mmCIF file of C-alpha atoms in Angstrom:
data_model
loop_
_atom_site.group_PDB
_atom_site.id
_atom_site.type_symbol
_atom_site.label_atom_id
_atom_site.label_comp_id
_atom_site.label_asym_id
_atom_site.label_seq_id
_atom_site.Cartn_x
_atom_site.Cartn_y
_atom_site.Cartn_z
ATOM 1 C CA MET A 932 -149.662 -9.296 -226.704
ATOM 2 C CA LYS A 933 -148.399 -12.270 -228.455
ATOM 3 C CA ALA A 934 -144.554 -12.224 -228.793
ATOM 4 C CA VAL A 935 -143.525 -13.161 -232.364
ATOM 5 C CA VAL A 936 -139.741 -13.111 -231.223
ATOM 6 C CA ARG A 937 -139.384 -16.263 -229.208
ATOM 7 C CA GLY A 938 -135.445 -16.638 -228.981
ATOM 8 C CA ALA A 939 -135.601 -19.003 -226.146
ATOM 9 C CA ALA A 940 -137.839 -21.371 -227.649
ATOM 10 C CA VAL A 941 -135.806 -21.459 -230.950
ATOM 11 C CA ALA A 942 -132.598 -22.025 -228.643
ATOM 12 C CA ALA A 943 -134.318 -25.058 -227.075
ATOM 13 C CA VAL A 944 -135.318 -26.386 -230.461
ATOM 14 C CA LEU A 945 -131.602 -25.854 -231.675
ATOM 15 C CA ALA A 946 -130.279 -27.667 -228.522
ATOM 16 C CA LEU A 947 -132.419 -30.745 -229.378
ATOM 17 C CA ALA A 948 -130.709 -30.590 -233.008
ATOM 18 C CA LEU A 949 -127.231 -30.324 -231.596
ATOM 19 C CA THR A 950 -127.672 -32.845 -228.637
ATOM 20 C CA ALA A 951 -128.964 -35.519 -231.377
ATOM 21 C CA CYS A 952 -125.928 -34.812 -233.535
ATOM 22 C CA LYS A 953 -123.463 -35.615 -230.490
ATOM 23 C CA ASP A 954 -125.182 -39.149 -229.762
ATOM 24 C CA GLY A 955 -125.831 -39.853 -233.365
ATOM 25 C CA SER A 956 -129.589 -40.004 -233.067
ATOM 26 C CA THR A 957 -132.346 -38.293 -234.741
ATOM 27 C CA ALA A 958 -131.048 -34.863 -235.993
ATOM 28 C CA ALA A 959 -130.769 -34.429 -239.659
ATOM 29 C CA ASN A 960 -127.746 -33.306 -241.461
ATOM 30 C CA PRO A 961 -127.982 -30.760 -244.319
ATOM 31 C CA PRO A 962 -128.042 -32.034 -247.830
ATOM 32 C CA ALA A 963 -124.979 -32.716 -249.749
ATOM 33 C CA GLY A 964 -126.454 -32.269 -253.230
ATOM 34 C CA GLY A 965 -129.842 -31.492 -253.534
ATOM 35 C CA PRO A 966 -133.499 -31.431 -252.046
ATOM 36 C CA GLY A 967 -133.347 -34.907 -251.071
ATOM 37 C CA THR A 968 -136.914 -35.659 -252.287
ATOM 38 C CA GLY A 969 -136.254 -36.271 -255.892
ATOM 39 C CA SER A 970 -133.916 -35.119 -258.653
ATOM 40 C CA PRO A 971 -133.430 -31.583 -258.764
ATOM 41 C CA SER A 972 -133.327 -31.554 -262.503
ATOM 42 C CA ALA A 973 -136.121 -29.162 -263.453
ATOM 43 C CA LYS A 974 -136.538 -25.641 -262.891
ATOM 44 C CA SER A 975 -138.695 -24.273 -260.404
ATOM 45 C CA ALA A 976 -142.120 -23.298 -262.185
ATOM 46 C CA ALA A 977 -142.909 -20.613 -259.511
ATOM 47 C CA SER A 978 -140.581 -17.479 -259.630
ATOM 48 C CA GLY A 979 -140.780 -13.979 -259.569
ATOM 49 C CA ALA A 980 -141.269 -11.404 -256.924
ATOM 50 C CA PRO A 981 -142.656 -8.050 -255.835
ATOM 51 C CA ALA A 982 -139.963 -5.420 -256.851
ATOM 52 C CA GLN A 983 -140.040 -4.030 -253.188
ATOM 53 C CA GLN A 984 -139.188 -7.603 -251.632
ATOM 54 C CA GLY A 985 -136.885 -9.085 -253.805
ATOM 55 C CA GLY A 986 -136.554 -12.828 -253.656
ATOM 56 C CA GLY A 987 -135.346 -16.159 -254.395
ATOM 57 C CA SER A 988 -136.481 -18.301 -257.546
ATOM 58 C CA ALA A 989 -138.928 -20.054 -256.335
ATOM 59 C CA ALA A 990 -141.225 -17.394 -255.336
ATOM 60 C CA PRO A 991 -144.420 -16.604 -257.133
ATOM 61 C CA THR A 992 -145.952 -13.492 -258.231
ATOM 62 C CA ASP A 993 -149.506 -12.582 -257.597
ATOM 63 C CA HIS A 994 -150.368 -13.361 -261.269
ATOM 64 C CA GLN A 995 -148.859 -16.855 -261.466
ATOM 65 C CA SER A 996 -150.374 -19.945 -260.331
ATOM 66 C CA ILE A 997 -148.477 -22.385 -257.737
ATOM 67 C CA THR A 998 -146.831 -25.146 -259.950
ATOM 68 C CA PRO A 999 -149.743 -27.237 -261.256
ATOM 69 C CA ASN A 1000 -150.119 -30.939 -260.942
ATOM 70 C CA PHE A 1001 -147.752 -31.453 -258.182
ATOM 71 C CA PRO A 1002 -148.345 -34.687 -256.075
ATOM 72 C CA PRO A 1003 -149.311 -34.382 -252.568
ATOM 73 C CA ALA A 1004 -146.652 -32.683 -250.819
ATOM 74 C CA SER A 1005 -144.257 -34.651 -248.546
ATOM 75 C CA VAL A 1006 -140.936 -33.316 -247.160
ATOM 76 C CA ASP A 1007 -138.478 -35.790 -245.482
ATOM 77 C CA ALA A 1008 -135.339 -34.403 -243.104
ATOM 78 C CA THR A 1009 -132.996 -33.774 -245.860
ATOM 79 C CA GLY A 1010 -135.546 -31.961 -248.111
ATOM 80 C CA MET A 1011 -136.586 -29.919 -245.060
ATOM 81 C CA TYR A 1012 -133.484 -27.648 -245.491
ATOM 82 C CA ALA A 1013 -134.306 -26.980 -249.093
ATOM 83 C CA ALA A 1014 -137.576 -26.349 -248.288
ATOM 84 C CA LEU A 1015 -136.902 -23.624 -245.649
ATOM 85 C CA PRO A 1016 -136.187 -20.127 -247.236
ATOM 86 C CA ALA A 1017 -132.808 -19.804 -248.357
ATOM 87 C CA ASP A 1018 -130.364 -17.180 -247.534
ATOM 88 C CA GLY A 1019 -131.355 -14.063 -249.614
ATOM 89 C CA SER A 1020 -134.827 -15.291 -250.725
ATOM 90 C CA LEU A 1021 -135.939 -11.961 -248.865
ATOM 91 C CA GLN A 1022 -133.459 -9.586 -249.941
ATOM 92 C CA SER A 1023 -134.153 -6.791 -247.443
ATOM 93 C CA MET A 1024 -133.639 -9.721 -244.745
ATOM 94 C CA SER A 1025 -130.833 -11.398 -243.084
ATOM 95 C CA SER A 1026 -131.141 -15.093 -242.185
ATOM 96 C CA GLY A 1027 -130.644 -16.964 -239.163
ATOM 97 C CA GLU A 1028 -129.395 -20.649 -238.990
ATOM 98 C CA SER A 1029 -131.701 -23.372 -240.360
ATOM 99 C CA VAL A 1030 -132.778 -25.895 -237.715
ATOM 100 C CA VAL A 1031 -134.055 -29.136 -238.775
ATOM 101 C CA ILE A 1032 -134.979 -32.097 -236.355
ATOM 102 C CA GLN A 1033 -136.899 -35.381 -236.645
ATOM 103 C CA GLY A 1034 -138.358 -38.258 -234.734
ATOM 104 C CA ALA A 1035 -138.723 -37.874 -231.017
ATOM 105 C CA ASP A 1036 -136.720 -34.600 -231.023
ATOM 106 C CA ALA A 1037 -139.412 -33.362 -233.559
ATOM 107 C CA LEU A 1038 -142.211 -34.271 -231.170
ATOM 108 C CA LYS A 1039 -140.509 -32.369 -228.505
ATOM 109 C CA GLY A 1040 -139.588 -29.209 -230.553
ATOM 110 C CA CYS A 1041 -142.636 -28.770 -232.367
ATOM 111 C CA PRO A 1042 -144.622 -27.133 -229.322
ATOM 112 C CA GLU A 1043 -141.705 -25.148 -228.848
ATOM 113 C CA LEU A 1044 -141.893 -23.634 -232.253
ATOM 114 C CA THR A 1045 -145.780 -23.230 -232.309
ATOM 115 C CA LYS A 1046 -146.783 -22.644 -228.861
ATOM 116 C CA ALA A 1047 -149.510 -25.058 -229.408
ATOM 117 C CA PRO A 1048 -150.187 -28.746 -228.996
ATOM 118 C CA CYS A 1049 -148.623 -31.060 -231.504
ATOM 119 C CA ALA A 1050 -151.009 -33.523 -233.689
ATOM 120 C CA PRO A 1051 -149.694 -37.308 -233.562
ATOM 121 C CA GLY A 1052 -147.436 -38.466 -236.550
ATOM 122 C CA ILE A 1053 -145.151 -35.500 -236.785
ATOM 123 C CA GLN A 1054 -141.952 -36.899 -238.380
ATOM 124 C CA VAL A 1055 -139.659 -34.055 -239.272
ATOM 125 C CA ALA A 1056 -139.651 -30.069 -237.805
ATOM 126 C CA GLY A 1057 -137.649 -27.294 -239.439
ATOM 127 C CA HIS A 1058 -137.284 -23.712 -238.311
ATOM 128 C CA LYS A 1059 -135.746 -20.453 -239.914
ATOM 129 C CA ASP A 1060 -135.685 -16.811 -238.833
ATOM 130 C CA MET A 1061 -135.100 -13.679 -240.639
ATOM 131 C CA GLU A 1062 -134.731 -10.043 -239.470
ATOM 132 C CA SER A 1063 -134.659 -6.853 -241.370
ATOM 133 C CA ARG A 1064 -131.420 -5.141 -242.153
ATOM 134 C CA ASN A 1065 -133.101 -1.803 -241.964
ATOM 135 C CA PRO A 1066 -133.961 -0.100 -238.771
ATOM 136 C CA ASP A 1067 -137.669 -1.004 -238.895
ATOM 137 C CA GLY A 1068 -137.299 -4.040 -236.730
ATOM 138 C CA ALA A 1069 -139.083 -6.321 -239.044
ATOM 139 C CA ARG A 1070 -138.862 -9.942 -238.291
ATOM 140 C CA ILE A 1071 -140.197 -13.006 -240.119
ATOM 141 C CA GLU A 1072 -140.050 -16.684 -238.526
ATOM 142 C CA PHE A 1073 -140.527 -19.970 -240.804
ATOM 143 C CA SER A 1074 -141.758 -23.087 -239.425
ATOM 144 C CA LEU A 1075 -142.539 -26.447 -241.327
ATOM 145 C CA LEU A 1076 -143.766 -29.483 -239.723
ATOM 146 C CA SER A 1077 -144.069 -32.815 -241.952
ATOM 147 C CA PHE A 1078 -146.557 -35.478 -240.749
ATOM 148 C CA ALA A 1079 -146.637 -39.043 -241.844
ATOM 149 C CA ASP A 1080 -150.245 -38.456 -243.662
ATOM 150 C CA GLU A 1081 -152.631 -35.665 -244.626
ATOM 151 C CA ALA A 1082 -154.688 -36.597 -241.721
ATOM 152 C CA GLY A 1083 -151.957 -35.350 -239.192
ATOM 153 C CA ALA A 1084 -151.024 -32.413 -240.969
ATOM 154 C CA THR A 1085 -155.161 -31.329 -241.150
ATOM 155 C CA ALA A 1086 -155.597 -32.116 -237.311
ATOM 156 C CA GLU A 1087 -152.231 -29.828 -236.713
ATOM 157 C CA THR A 1088 -153.554 -27.049 -239.028
ATOM 158 C CA LYS A 1089 -156.753 -26.831 -237.087
ATOM 159 C CA ALA A 1090 -155.183 -27.020 -233.675
ATOM 160 C CA LEU A 1091 -152.675 -24.336 -234.577
ATOM 161 C CA ALA A 1092 -154.939 -21.859 -236.210
ATOM 162 C CA GLU A 1093 -157.411 -22.313 -233.346
ATOM 163 C CA GLN A 1094 -155.022 -21.174 -231.028
ATOM 164 C CA LYS A 1095 -153.568 -18.334 -232.983
ATOM 165 C CA ARG A 1096 -157.015 -16.847 -233.612
ATOM 166 C CA LYS A 1097 -157.429 -16.345 -229.760
ATOM 167 C CA PRO A 1098 -155.661 -13.258 -227.713
ATOM 168 C CA GLY A 1099 -153.506 -14.158 -224.625
ATOM 169 C CA ASP A 1100 -155.363 -14.974 -221.411
ATOM 170 C CA ALA A 1101 -154.358 -11.201 -220.139
ATOM 171 C CA ASP A 1102 -154.794 -9.482 -223.582
ATOM 172 C CA GLU A 1103 -157.967 -7.743 -224.611
ATOM 173 C CA HIS A 1104 -157.114 -6.676 -228.088
ATOM 174 C CA PRO A 1105 -158.934 -8.580 -230.925
ATOM 175 C CA VAL A 1106 -157.442 -10.724 -233.101
ATOM 176 C CA LYS A 1107 -158.380 -9.705 -236.670
ATOM 177 C CA PRO A 1108 -158.747 -12.606 -239.354
ATOM 178 C CA LEU A 1109 -156.848 -11.866 -242.622
ATOM 179 C CA THR A 1110 -157.372 -13.181 -246.020
ATOM 180 C CA MET A 1111 -154.205 -14.438 -247.790
ATOM 181 C CA ASP A 1112 -154.150 -16.429 -251.183
ATOM 182 C CA THR A 1113 -150.717 -18.292 -250.439
ATOM 183 C CA GLY A 1114 -151.303 -21.267 -252.833
ATOM 184 C CA ALA A 1115 -151.652 -23.784 -250.018
ATOM 185 C CA GLU A 1116 -154.232 -26.171 -249.614
ATOM 186 C CA GLU A 1117 -155.589 -24.600 -246.499
ATOM 187 C CA THR A 1118 -154.637 -21.077 -245.157
ATOM 188 C CA GLN A 1119 -155.635 -19.186 -242.410
ATOM 189 C CA ALA A 1120 -154.075 -15.704 -241.137
ATOM 190 C CA PHE A 1121 -154.468 -13.735 -238.162
ATOM 191 C CA GLN A 1122 -153.077 -9.936 -237.287
ATOM 192 C CA HIS A 1123 -152.968 -9.240 -233.665
ATOM 193 C CA ASP A 1124 -151.362 -5.657 -233.168
ATOM 194 C CA ASN A 1125 -148.100 -5.464 -234.892
ATOM 195 C CA SER A 1126 -147.879 -9.192 -235.405
ATOM 196 C CA ILE A 1127 -149.277 -11.474 -238.142
ATOM 197 C CA ASP A 1128 -149.510 -15.332 -238.085
ATOM 198 C CA VAL A 1129 -150.284 -17.493 -241.049
ATOM 199 C CA VAL A 1130 -151.046 -21.214 -240.745
ATOM 200 C CA MET A 1131 -151.103 -23.074 -243.992
ATOM 201 C CA ARG A 1132 -151.074 -27.061 -245.030
ATOM 202 C CA VAL A 1133 -149.827 -28.337 -248.431
ATOM 203 C CA GLY A 1134 -150.531 -32.303 -248.374
ATOM 204 C CA SER A 1135 -149.011 -33.517 -245.150
ATOM 205 C CA VAL A 1136 -146.738 -30.581 -244.455
ATOM 206 C CA VAL A 1137 -147.721 -27.329 -242.226
ATOM 207 C CA ALA A 1138 -146.038 -24.328 -242.867
ATOM 208 C CA TYR A 1139 -146.238 -21.557 -240.007
ATOM 209 C CA VAL A 1140 -145.043 -18.121 -240.900
ATOM 210 C CA MET A 1141 -144.967 -15.666 -237.726
ATOM 211 C CA ALA A 1142 -143.905 -11.922 -238.646
ATOM 212 C CA SER A 1143 -143.876 -8.724 -236.643
ATOM 213 C CA ASP A 1144 -143.441 -4.995 -237.765
ATOM 214 C CA THR A 1145 -143.998 -5.584 -241.426
ATOM 215 C CA SER A 1146 -147.150 -5.054 -243.334
ATOM 216 C CA PRO A 1147 -149.906 -8.113 -244.726
ATOM 217 C CA GLU A 1148 -148.600 -7.904 -248.210
ATOM 218 C CA ASN A 1149 -144.982 -8.873 -247.036
ATOM 219 C CA VAL A 1150 -146.161 -11.467 -245.062
ATOM 220 C CA LYS A 1151 -148.208 -12.759 -247.979
ATOM 221 C CA TYR A 1152 -145.204 -12.667 -250.307
ATOM 222 C CA ALA A 1153 -143.066 -14.699 -247.363
ATOM 223 C CA ALA A 1154 -145.931 -17.203 -246.922
ATOM 224 C CA LYS A 1155 -146.301 -17.977 -250.888
ATOM 225 C CA LEU A 1156 -142.369 -18.095 -250.950
ATOM 226 C CA GLN A 1157 -142.599 -21.107 -248.539
ATOM 227 C CA ILE A 1158 -145.586 -22.764 -249.998
ATOM 228 C CA ALA A 1159 -143.727 -22.653 -253.368
ATOM 229 C CA ARG A 1160 -140.448 -23.969 -251.835
ATOM 230 C CA VAL A 1161 -142.332 -26.988 -250.246
ATOM 231 C CA GLN A 1162 -144.183 -27.821 -253.519
ATOM 232 C CA ALA A 1163 -140.802 -27.734 -255.439
ATOM 233 C CA VAL A 1164 -139.034 -29.970 -253.036
ATOM 234 C CA ALA A 1165 -141.896 -32.408 -252.952
ATOM 235 C CA ALA A 1166 -141.775 -32.656 -256.718
ATOM 236 C CA GLY A 1167 -137.756 -33.072 -256.733
ATOM 237 C CA ILE A 1168 -137.169 -29.653 -257.919
ATOM 238 C CA ASN A 1169 -134.191 -27.710 -256.272
ATOM 239 C CA PRO A 1170 -136.131 -24.232 -255.685
ATOM 240 C CA ASP A 1171 -132.783 -22.373 -255.727
ATOM 241 C CA ARG A 1172 -131.862 -23.673 -258.982
ATOM 242 C CA GLY A 1173 -133.015 -20.603 -261.448
#
C-alpha cells in the first residue's frame, strides 16, 4: 500500500534546508513583508470554504471560479512561503513547519517529496504537512514545485501522475482515478485504499496534495485551496489578507 505519511522524506528535505542555512547557500528565508512576487495590496478574489472544513481567505467555494485573468503562475522562493497553506487554513487540522528549498537542494529534495523522478528546470520546492486534531487520523501533505518554465512543469506533472496511477510493486489493490475540479490548468487525482493523490499544474508550478484517512471532498477542498493560494501569490496578492 502506498504510504502517505513520509516522515523520513520530509526530515531529509528539512535537513537540506537547515544545512543550506548554515553555509549561506540555497535555502530560502521566510518573507519579511508579503508573498514576494508582487505587491500584496489587493484582496484575494478566491475565498470561502465548506462549513465542515473551515478555511483561509484564499479558498474558493464550489460556486466561485478561481480568480480570472491571472497571468501564468510562477512562484519564487520567497513567494513559496505564502503559497503554501497557512496555519489555520484548514480549521480542523494542525500545521507542521513550512520547508522551502531552492537551486541544487530543490533538485535533490524533489524526488524525496514526490517519490518520482524530478524533471529538469526545478528552481524552488516547498512542503507543508497538516494532521487532524480529531482522532480520525486524517493527514494532508502539500508539496509545491516551481520550474523555470511551463514545459518543465508540464513534464513533471505527467511523470508524477504516471507514477501515482500505479500501485506498488507488491500491491494488487487497484488505483481508482478521481474527477476533481481544482481550478488548476491540469489536474489528475487517484485514490488507493485510504490514500488520495492529487497532481496539479498551474503555469510553471506543480502542486501535489497527498492525503490519508479523509474523504475525497475534503481533499478536493484542500487542493482548491492550494491552487487558489498559488494563483494569488503569482498575481502579487497576499492570500491571507482578508
